[in-house]
Coordinates of C-alpha atoms in Angstrom, one line a residue:
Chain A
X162 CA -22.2 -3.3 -6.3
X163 CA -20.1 -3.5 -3.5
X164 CA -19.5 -3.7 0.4
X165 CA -18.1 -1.1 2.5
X166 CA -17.2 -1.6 6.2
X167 CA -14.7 1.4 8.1
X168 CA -14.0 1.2 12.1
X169 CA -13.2 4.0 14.0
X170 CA -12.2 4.0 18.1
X171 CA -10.6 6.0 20.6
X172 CA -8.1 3.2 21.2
X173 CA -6.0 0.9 19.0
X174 CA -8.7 -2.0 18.2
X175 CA -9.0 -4.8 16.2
X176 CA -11.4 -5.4 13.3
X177 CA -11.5 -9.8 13.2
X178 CA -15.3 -10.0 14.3
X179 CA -16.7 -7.3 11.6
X180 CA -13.9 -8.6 9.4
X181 CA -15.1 -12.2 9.2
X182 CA -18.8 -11.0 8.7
X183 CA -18.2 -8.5 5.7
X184 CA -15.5 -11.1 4.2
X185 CA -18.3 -14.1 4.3
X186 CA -20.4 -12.2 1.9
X187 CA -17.4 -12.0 -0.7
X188 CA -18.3 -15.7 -2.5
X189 CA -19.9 -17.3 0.7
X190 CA -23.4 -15.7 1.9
X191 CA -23.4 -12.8 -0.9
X192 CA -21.8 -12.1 -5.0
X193 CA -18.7 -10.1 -4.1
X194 CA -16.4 -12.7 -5.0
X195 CA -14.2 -10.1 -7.0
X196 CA -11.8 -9.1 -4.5
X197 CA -11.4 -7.5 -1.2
X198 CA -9.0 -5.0 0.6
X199 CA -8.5 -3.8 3.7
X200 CA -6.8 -0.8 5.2
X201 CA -5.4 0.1 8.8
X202 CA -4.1 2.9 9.9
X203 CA -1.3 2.8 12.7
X204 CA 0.0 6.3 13.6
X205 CA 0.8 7.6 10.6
X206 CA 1.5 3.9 8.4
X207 CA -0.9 2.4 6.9
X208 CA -1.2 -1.9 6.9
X209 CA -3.1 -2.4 3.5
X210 CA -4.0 -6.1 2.0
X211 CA -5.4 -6.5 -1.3
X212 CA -6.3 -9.7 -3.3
X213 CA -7.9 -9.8 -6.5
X214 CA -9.7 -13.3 -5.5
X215 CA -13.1 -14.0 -3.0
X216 CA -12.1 -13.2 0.2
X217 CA -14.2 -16.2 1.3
X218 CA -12.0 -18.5 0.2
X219 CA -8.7 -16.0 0.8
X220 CA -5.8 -17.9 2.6
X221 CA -4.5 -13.3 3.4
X222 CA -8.2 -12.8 4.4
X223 CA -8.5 -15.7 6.9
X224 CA -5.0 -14.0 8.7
X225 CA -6.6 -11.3 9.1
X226 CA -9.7 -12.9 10.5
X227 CA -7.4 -14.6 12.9
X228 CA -4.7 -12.0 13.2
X229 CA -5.5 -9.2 15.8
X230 CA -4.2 -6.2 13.4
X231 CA -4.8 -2.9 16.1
X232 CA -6.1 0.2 14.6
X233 CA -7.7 3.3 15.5
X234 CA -8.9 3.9 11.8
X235 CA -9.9 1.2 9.1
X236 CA -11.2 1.2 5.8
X237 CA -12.4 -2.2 4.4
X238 CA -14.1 -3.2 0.8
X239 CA -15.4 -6.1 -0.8
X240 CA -15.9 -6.2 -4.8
X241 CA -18.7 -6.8 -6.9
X242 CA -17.0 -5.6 -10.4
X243 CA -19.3 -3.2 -12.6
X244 CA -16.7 -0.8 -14.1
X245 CA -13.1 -2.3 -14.8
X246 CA -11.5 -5.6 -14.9
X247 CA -11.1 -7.8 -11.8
X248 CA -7.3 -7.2 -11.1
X249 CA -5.6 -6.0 -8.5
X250 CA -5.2 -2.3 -9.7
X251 CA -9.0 -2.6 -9.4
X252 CA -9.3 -3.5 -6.1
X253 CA -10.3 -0.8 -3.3
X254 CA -9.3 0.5 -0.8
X255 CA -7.3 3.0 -3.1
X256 CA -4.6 5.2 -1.3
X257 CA -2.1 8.3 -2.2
X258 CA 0.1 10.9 -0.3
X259 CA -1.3 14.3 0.2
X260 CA 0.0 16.5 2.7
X261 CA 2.3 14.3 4.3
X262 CA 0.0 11.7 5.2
X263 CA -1.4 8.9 3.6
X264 CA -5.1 9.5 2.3
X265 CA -7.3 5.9 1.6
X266 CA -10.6 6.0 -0.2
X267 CA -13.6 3.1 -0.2
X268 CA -16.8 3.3 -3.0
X269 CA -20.0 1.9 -3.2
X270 CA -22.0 2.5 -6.0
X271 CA -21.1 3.6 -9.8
X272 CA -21.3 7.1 -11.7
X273 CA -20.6 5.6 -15.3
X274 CA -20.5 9.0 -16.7
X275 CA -18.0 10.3 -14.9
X276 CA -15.2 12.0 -16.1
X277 CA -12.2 13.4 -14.4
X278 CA -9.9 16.4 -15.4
X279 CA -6.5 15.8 -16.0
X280 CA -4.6 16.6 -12.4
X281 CA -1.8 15.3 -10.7
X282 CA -3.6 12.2 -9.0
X283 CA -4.4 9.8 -11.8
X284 CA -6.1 6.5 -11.7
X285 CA -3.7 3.4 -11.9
X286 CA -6.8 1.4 -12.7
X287 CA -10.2 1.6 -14.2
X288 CA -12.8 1.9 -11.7
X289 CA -14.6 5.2 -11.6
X290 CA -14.3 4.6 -8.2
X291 CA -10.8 5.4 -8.4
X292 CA -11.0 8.0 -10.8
X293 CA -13.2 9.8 -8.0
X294 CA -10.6 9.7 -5.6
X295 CA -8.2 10.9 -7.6
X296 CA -10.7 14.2 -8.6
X297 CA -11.3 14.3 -4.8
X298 CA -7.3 14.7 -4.3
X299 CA -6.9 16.9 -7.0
X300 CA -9.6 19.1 -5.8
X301 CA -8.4 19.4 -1.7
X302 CA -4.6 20.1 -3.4
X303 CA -5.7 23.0 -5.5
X304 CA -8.0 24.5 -3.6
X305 CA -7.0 23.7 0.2
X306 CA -3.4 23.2 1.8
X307 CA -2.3 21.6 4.3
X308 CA -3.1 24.2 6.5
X309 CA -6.5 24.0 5.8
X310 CA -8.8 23.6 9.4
X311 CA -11.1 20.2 8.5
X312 CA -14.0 21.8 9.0
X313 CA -13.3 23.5 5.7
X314 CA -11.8 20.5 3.9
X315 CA -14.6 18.4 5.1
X316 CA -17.3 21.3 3.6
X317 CA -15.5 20.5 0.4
X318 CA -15.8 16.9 0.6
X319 CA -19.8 17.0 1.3
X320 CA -20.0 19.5 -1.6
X321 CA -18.0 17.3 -4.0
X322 CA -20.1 14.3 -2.5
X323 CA -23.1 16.1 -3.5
X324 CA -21.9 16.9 -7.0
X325 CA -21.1 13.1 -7.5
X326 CA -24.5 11.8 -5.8
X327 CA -25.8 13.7 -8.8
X328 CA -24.1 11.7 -11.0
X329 CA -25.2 8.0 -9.8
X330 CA -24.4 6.4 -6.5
X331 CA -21.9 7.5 -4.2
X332 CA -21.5 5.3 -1.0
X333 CA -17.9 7.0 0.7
X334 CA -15.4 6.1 3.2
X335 CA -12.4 8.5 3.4
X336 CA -9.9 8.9 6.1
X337 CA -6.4 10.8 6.2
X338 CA -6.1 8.7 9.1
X339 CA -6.9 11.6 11.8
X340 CA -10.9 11.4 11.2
X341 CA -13.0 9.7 8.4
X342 CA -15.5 10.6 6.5
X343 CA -18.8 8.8 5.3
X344 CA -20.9 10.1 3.0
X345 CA -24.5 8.2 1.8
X346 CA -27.0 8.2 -1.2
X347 CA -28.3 4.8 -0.7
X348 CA -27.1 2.1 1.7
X349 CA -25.2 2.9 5.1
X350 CA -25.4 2.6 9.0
X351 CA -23.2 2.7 12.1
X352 CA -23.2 1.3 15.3
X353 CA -21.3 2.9 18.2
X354 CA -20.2 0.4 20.8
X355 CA -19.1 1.5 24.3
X356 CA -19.6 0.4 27.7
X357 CA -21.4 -1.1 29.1
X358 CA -20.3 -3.2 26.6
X359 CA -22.9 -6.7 25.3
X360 CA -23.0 -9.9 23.7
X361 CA -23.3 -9.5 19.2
X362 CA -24.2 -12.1 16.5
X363 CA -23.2 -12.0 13.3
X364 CA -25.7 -12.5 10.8
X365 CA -23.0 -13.8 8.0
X366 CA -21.3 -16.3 10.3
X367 CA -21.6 -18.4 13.1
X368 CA -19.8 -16.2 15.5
X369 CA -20.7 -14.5 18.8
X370 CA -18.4 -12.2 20.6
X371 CA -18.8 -10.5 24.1
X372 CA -17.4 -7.3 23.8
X373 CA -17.3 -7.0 27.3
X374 CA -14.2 -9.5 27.5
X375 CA -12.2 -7.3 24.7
X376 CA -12.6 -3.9 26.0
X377 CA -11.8 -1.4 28.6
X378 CA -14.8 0.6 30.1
X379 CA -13.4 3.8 28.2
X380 CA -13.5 2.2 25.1
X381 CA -15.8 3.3 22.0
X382 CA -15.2 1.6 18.9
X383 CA -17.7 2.2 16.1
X384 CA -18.2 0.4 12.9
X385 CA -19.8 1.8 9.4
X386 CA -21.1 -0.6 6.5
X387 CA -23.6 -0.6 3.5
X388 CA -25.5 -3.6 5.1
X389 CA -25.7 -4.0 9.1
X390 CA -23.5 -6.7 10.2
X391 CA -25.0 -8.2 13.6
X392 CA -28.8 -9.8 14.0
X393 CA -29.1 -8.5 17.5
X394 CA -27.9 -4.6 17.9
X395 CA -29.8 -1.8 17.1
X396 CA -27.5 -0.4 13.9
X397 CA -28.2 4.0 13.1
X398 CA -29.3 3.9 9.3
X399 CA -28.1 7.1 7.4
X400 CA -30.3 9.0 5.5
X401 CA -30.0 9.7 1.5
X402 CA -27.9 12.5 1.8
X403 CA -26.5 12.1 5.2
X404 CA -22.8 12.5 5.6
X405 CA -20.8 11.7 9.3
X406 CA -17.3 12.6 10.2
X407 CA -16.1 10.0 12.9
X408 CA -12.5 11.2 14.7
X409 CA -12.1 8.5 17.6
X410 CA -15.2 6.8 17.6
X411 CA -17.5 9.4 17.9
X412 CA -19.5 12.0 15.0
X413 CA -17.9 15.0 15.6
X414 CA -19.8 16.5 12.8
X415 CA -22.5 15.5 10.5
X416 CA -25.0 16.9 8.5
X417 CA -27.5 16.3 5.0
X418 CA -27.3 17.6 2.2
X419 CA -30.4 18.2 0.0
X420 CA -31.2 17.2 -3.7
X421 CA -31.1 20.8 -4.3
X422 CA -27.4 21.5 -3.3
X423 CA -26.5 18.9 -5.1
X424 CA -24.5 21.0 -7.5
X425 CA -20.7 21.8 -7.5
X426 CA -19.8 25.4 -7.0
X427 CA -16.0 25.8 -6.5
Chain B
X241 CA 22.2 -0.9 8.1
X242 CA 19.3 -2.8 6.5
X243 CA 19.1 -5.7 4.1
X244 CA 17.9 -5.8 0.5
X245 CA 15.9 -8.4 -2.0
X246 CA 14.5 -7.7 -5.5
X247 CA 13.0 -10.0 -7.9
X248 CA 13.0 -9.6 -11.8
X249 CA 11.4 -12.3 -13.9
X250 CA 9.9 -13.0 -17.0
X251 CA 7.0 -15.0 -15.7
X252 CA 4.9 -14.9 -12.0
X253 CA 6.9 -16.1 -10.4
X254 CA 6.8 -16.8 -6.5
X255 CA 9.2 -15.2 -4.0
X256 CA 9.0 -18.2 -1.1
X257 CA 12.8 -19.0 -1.2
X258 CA 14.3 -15.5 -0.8
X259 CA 11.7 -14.5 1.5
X260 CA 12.1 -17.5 3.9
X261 CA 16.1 -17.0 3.9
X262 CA 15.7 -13.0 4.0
X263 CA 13.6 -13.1 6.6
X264 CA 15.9 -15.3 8.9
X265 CA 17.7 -12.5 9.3
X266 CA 15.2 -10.5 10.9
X267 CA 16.2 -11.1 14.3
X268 CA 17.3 -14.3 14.0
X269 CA 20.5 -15.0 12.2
X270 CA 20.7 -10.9 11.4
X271 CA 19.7 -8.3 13.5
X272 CA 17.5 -6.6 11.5
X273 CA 14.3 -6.6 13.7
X274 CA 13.1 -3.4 13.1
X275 CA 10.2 -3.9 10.7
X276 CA 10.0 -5.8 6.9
X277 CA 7.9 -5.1 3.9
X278 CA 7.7 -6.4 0.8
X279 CA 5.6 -5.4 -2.1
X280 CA 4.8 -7.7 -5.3
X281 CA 3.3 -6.1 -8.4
X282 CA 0.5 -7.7 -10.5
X283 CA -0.1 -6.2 -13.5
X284 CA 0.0 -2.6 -12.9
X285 CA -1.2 -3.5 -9.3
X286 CA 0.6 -3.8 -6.1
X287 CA 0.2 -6.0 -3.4
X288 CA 1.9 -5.1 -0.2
X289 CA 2.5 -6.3 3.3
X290 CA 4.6 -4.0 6.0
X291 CA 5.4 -4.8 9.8
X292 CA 7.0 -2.9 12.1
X293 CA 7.9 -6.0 13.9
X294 CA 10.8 -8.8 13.6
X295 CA 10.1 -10.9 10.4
X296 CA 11.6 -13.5 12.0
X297 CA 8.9 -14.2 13.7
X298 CA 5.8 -12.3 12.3
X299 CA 2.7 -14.5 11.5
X300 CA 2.1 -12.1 8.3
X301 CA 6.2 -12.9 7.3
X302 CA 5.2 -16.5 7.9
X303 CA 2.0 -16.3 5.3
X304 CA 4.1 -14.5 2.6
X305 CA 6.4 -17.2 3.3
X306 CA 4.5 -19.9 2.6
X307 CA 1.5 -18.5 0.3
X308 CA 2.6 -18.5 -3.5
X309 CA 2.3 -15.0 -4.2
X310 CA 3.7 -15.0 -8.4
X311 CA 5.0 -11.5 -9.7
X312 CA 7.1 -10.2 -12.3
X313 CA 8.8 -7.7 -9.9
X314 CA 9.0 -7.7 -6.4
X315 CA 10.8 -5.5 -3.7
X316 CA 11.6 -6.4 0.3
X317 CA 13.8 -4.8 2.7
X318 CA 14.5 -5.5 6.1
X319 CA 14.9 -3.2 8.7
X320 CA 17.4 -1.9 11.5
X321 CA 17.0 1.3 12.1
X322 CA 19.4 4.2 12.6
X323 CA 17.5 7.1 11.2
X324 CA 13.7 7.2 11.9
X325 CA 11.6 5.7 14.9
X326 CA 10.9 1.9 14.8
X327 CA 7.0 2.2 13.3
X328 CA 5.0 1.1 10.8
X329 CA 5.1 4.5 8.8
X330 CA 9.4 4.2 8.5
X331 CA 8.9 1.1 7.1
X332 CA 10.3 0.0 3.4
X333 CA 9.1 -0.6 0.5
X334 CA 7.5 3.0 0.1
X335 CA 5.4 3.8 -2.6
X336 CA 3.5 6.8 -4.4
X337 CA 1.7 6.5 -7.5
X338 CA 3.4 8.6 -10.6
X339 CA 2.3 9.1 -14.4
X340 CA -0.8 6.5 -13.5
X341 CA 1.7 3.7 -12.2
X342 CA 2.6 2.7 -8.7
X343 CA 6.6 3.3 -7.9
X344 CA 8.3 1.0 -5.4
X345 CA 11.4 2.1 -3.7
X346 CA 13.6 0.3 -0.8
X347 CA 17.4 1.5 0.2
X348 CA 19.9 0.5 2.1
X349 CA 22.3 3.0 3.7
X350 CA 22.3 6.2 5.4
X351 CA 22.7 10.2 4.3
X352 CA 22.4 11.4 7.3
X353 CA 22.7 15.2 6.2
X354 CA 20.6 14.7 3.5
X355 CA 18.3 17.6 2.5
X356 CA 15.1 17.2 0.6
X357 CA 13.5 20.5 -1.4
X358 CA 9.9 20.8 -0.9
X359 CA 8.3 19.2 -3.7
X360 CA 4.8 17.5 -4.6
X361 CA 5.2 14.0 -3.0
X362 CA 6.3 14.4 1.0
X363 CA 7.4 12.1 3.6
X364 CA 5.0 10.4 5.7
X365 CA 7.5 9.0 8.0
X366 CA 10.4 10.4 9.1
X367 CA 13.4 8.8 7.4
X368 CA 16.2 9.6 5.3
X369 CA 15.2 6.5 2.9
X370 CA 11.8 8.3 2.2
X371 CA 12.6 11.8 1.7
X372 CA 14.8 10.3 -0.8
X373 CA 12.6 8.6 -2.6
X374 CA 10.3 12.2 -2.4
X375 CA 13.2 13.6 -3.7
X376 CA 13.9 11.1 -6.9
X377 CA 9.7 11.6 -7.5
X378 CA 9.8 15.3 -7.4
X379 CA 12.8 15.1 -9.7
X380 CA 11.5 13.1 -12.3
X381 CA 8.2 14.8 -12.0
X382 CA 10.0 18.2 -12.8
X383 CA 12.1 17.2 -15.7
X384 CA 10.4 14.3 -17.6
X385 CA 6.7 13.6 -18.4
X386 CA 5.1 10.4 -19.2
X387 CA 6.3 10.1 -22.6
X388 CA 10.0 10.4 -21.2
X389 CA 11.8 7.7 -22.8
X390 CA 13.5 5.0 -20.1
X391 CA 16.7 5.3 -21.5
X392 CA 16.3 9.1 -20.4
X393 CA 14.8 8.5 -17.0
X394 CA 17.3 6.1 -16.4
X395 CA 20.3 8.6 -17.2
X396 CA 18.3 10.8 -14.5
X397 CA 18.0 7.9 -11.8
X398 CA 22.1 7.5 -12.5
X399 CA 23.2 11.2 -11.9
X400 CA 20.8 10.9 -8.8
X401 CA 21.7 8.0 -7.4
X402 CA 25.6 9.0 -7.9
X403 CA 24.5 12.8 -6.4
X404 CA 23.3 10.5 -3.1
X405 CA 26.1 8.0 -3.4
X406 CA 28.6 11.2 -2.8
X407 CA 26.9 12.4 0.5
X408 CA 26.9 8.7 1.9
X409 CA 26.2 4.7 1.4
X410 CA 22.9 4.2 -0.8
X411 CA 21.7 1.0 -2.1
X412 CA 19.1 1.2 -4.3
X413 CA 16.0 -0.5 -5.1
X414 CA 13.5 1.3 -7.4
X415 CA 10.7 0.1 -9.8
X416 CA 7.7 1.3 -11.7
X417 CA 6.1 -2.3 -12.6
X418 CA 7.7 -2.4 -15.6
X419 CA 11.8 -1.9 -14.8
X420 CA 13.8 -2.3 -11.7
X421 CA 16.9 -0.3 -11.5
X422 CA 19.5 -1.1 -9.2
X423 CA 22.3 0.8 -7.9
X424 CA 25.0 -0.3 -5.5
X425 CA 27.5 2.0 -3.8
X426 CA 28.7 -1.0 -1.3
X427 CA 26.9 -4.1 -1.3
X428 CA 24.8 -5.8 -4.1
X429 CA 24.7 -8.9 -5.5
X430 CA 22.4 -10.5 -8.1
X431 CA 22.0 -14.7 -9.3
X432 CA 19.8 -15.3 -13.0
X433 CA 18.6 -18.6 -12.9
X434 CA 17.4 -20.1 -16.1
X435 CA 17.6 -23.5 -17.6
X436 CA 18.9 -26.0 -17.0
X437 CA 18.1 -25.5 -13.6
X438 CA 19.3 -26.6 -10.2
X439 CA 19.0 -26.8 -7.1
X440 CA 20.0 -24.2 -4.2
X441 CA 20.4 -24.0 -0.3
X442 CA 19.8 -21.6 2.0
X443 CA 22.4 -19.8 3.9
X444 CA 19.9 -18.8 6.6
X445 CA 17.8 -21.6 6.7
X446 CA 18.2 -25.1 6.6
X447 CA 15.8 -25.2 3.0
X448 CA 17.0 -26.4 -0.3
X449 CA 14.6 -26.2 -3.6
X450 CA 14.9 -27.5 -6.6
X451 CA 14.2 -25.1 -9.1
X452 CA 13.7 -27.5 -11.8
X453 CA 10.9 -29.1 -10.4
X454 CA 9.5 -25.5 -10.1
X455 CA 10.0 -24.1 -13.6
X456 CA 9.5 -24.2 -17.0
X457 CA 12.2 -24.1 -20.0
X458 CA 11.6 -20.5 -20.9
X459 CA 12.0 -19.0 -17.2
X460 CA 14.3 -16.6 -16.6
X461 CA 14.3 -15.2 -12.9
X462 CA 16.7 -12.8 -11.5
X463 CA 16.7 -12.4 -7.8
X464 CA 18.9 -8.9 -6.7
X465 CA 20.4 -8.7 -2.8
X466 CA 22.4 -7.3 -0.4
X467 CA 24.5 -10.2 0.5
X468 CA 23.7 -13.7 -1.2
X469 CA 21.0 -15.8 0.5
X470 CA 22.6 -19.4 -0.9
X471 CA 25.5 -20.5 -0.5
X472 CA 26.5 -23.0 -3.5
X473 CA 25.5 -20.9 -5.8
X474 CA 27.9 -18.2 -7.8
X475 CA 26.3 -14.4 -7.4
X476 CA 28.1 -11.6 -9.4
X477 CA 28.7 -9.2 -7.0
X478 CA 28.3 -5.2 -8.3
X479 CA 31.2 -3.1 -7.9
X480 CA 30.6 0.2 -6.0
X481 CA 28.7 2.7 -7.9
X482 CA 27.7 0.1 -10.4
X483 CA 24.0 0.4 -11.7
X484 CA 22.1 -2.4 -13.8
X485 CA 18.4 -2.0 -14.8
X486 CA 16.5 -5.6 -15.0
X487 CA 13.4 -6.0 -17.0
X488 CA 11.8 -9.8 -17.4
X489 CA 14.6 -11.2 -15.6
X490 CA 17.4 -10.0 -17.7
X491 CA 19.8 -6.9 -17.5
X492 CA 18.8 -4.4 -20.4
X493 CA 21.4 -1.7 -19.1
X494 CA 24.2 -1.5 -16.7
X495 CA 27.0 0.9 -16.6
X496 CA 29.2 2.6 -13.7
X497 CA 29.1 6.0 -12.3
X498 CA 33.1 7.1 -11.6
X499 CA 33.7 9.1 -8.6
X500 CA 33.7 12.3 -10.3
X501 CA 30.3 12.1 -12.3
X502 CA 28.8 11.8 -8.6
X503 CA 27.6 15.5 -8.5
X504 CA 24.1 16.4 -9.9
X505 CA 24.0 18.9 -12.7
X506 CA 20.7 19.4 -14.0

């Protein structure tokens, strides 16, 4: 298994204090020593780093611990290998072009059984988890276009979510970097921080911040992980099922689906 | 105008040298400040760095720098813009993922009146160098399939690259992991080192290495630029529409495209 962490804010925001938490557990206080990747959005770029290594002991991670790297959207992933080889074509988060704009994909979980259709998104690796994201492309490109109002893209995405929950678990992050979506069967929460902004502890590392001294009144910056990252906040656990869309730091939709819907009907 | 830097080689190896004299010249002794990436395959995986700021004096510029990162084929550009906004999203190497493998592509040059057909892969950002490389993509995705011979491909990427070359300056960077292909309408020059080795100085830097201290027997490592980054060492410069096509550190095709193949007939 694997860790998932995503940010999302209403202002360009660094990710160092949830950063050195999540990246502690990668060979240090948890197994998933077998790689790590990170992705930010900045307008339309994206700043990605990957390394095949523990990002414990990662000489890139600690830069990025250290470096303030501004985002409004980011997608981050430790590895715990269970389908594919430890390499770097293996390591999350995954991204491709659709529409103009860069698309990046984080998994948790494994559906062993899955198999994809031939499309024009393929796999450069061998996760599943990468296969999925392909099938998810390949999906929004034949049956949406760019035109397509989010609400409708994003009723896709929970209905493909569903289909894969189905299959095994299915822990998402997905952004085109306007809004991201999270999807859960097992393992996620969020925290929404905005003023008036407190002291946090991480649980993984010796480090305290006060938000306070980092932000602007206006500010809301919220963070989404499989396991809560701070001993002393109150952290929103999704439900089996439950699926968020973040734009700016807020849900701007959200919604569960049930065991029963949990079918794909295109 | 921007610069260029390629590395072919037939084992990992590291792109420290280069990238420290490159990288002078990102707003130091050149004035290309407008952004640097670089991106170093591994296996069939890519790692990549991009900043929109000088490399000269970017903390990320100074890890790559400094941190051994071994590759078989690497691509860098540095950046001074004339078509496109200063930002992380214009900023070379680009990449999309075709046929299951990630292509790299950086250029040098400008075709101002260049005009892309709508095609699968889009631009993200909004420069000429991009909708290029769309362009090539869409191209290759049209008229050859995975089991497209190089030899073929290549012919392709030569009436392309001559099409470009007759609508303006375009120095060309392009891999898929396993080949780079090169193509130089006015400035390109490319050093093999293999044994016995030497040493070499940097003309932007005040570093010398000894390569043989840093090798083994067998090594064979071709490094490709825009203008030559030592100066005691003998580059072979490419004549203008010249095209060579490295794999494991050696040249496995070259040839020159005469002013009147430069129109595309496909």
């Amino acid at each position: 298994m694997c860790e998932l962490l995503a940010m999302s804010a209403n202002t360009p925001t660094d990710l160092c204090f949830s950063f050195t938490g999540l990246t502690r557990r990668g060979g240090e206080t948890g197994p998933h020593k077998d790689g790590w990747g990170v992705a930010f959005y900045e307008g339309k770029g994206v700043r990605a780093f990957h390394d095949a290594d523990a990002s414990a002991n990662s000489r890139i991670a600690e830069v990025v611990q250290t470096h303030p790297i501004k985002s409004e959207v980011a997608v981050c992933h430790i590895r715990q290998a269970n389908v594919g080889d430890i390499c770097l074509a293996n390591t999350h988060p995954f991204m491709r072009e659709l529409w103009g704009r860069y698309w990046v994909f984080a998994h948790n979980g494994q559906l062993s059984a899955f198999q994809s259709s031939p499309g024009f998104y393929e796999p450069v690796g061998t996760t599943d988890s990468e296969a999925l994201f392909c099938d998810i492309l390949n999906h929004l490109r034949t049956h949406c276009d760019r035109n397509t109002g989010t609400d409708d893209v994003v009723d896709r995405l929970v209905r493909l979510s569903s289909a894969y929950a189905s299959q095994g678990v299915f822990n998402l992050l997905l952004s085109n970097g306007d809004w991201l979506f999270t999807y859960c069967t097992t393992r996620m929460a969020s925290i929404t921080r905005r003023a008036p902004f407190g002291p946090a502890r991480l649980k993984d590392a010796d480090v305290t911040v006060d938000f306070e001294s980092e932000t602007t009144p206006d500010d809301i910056v919220s963070v989404i992980v499989t396991e809560p990252l701070t001993s002393d906040e109150l952290w929103d656990v999704y439900q089996p099922g439950e699926w968020r869309l973040w734009r700016k730091g807020e849900v701007i939709r959200s919604g569960r689906a049930d065991a029963e819907s949990r079918t794909l009907s295109e």
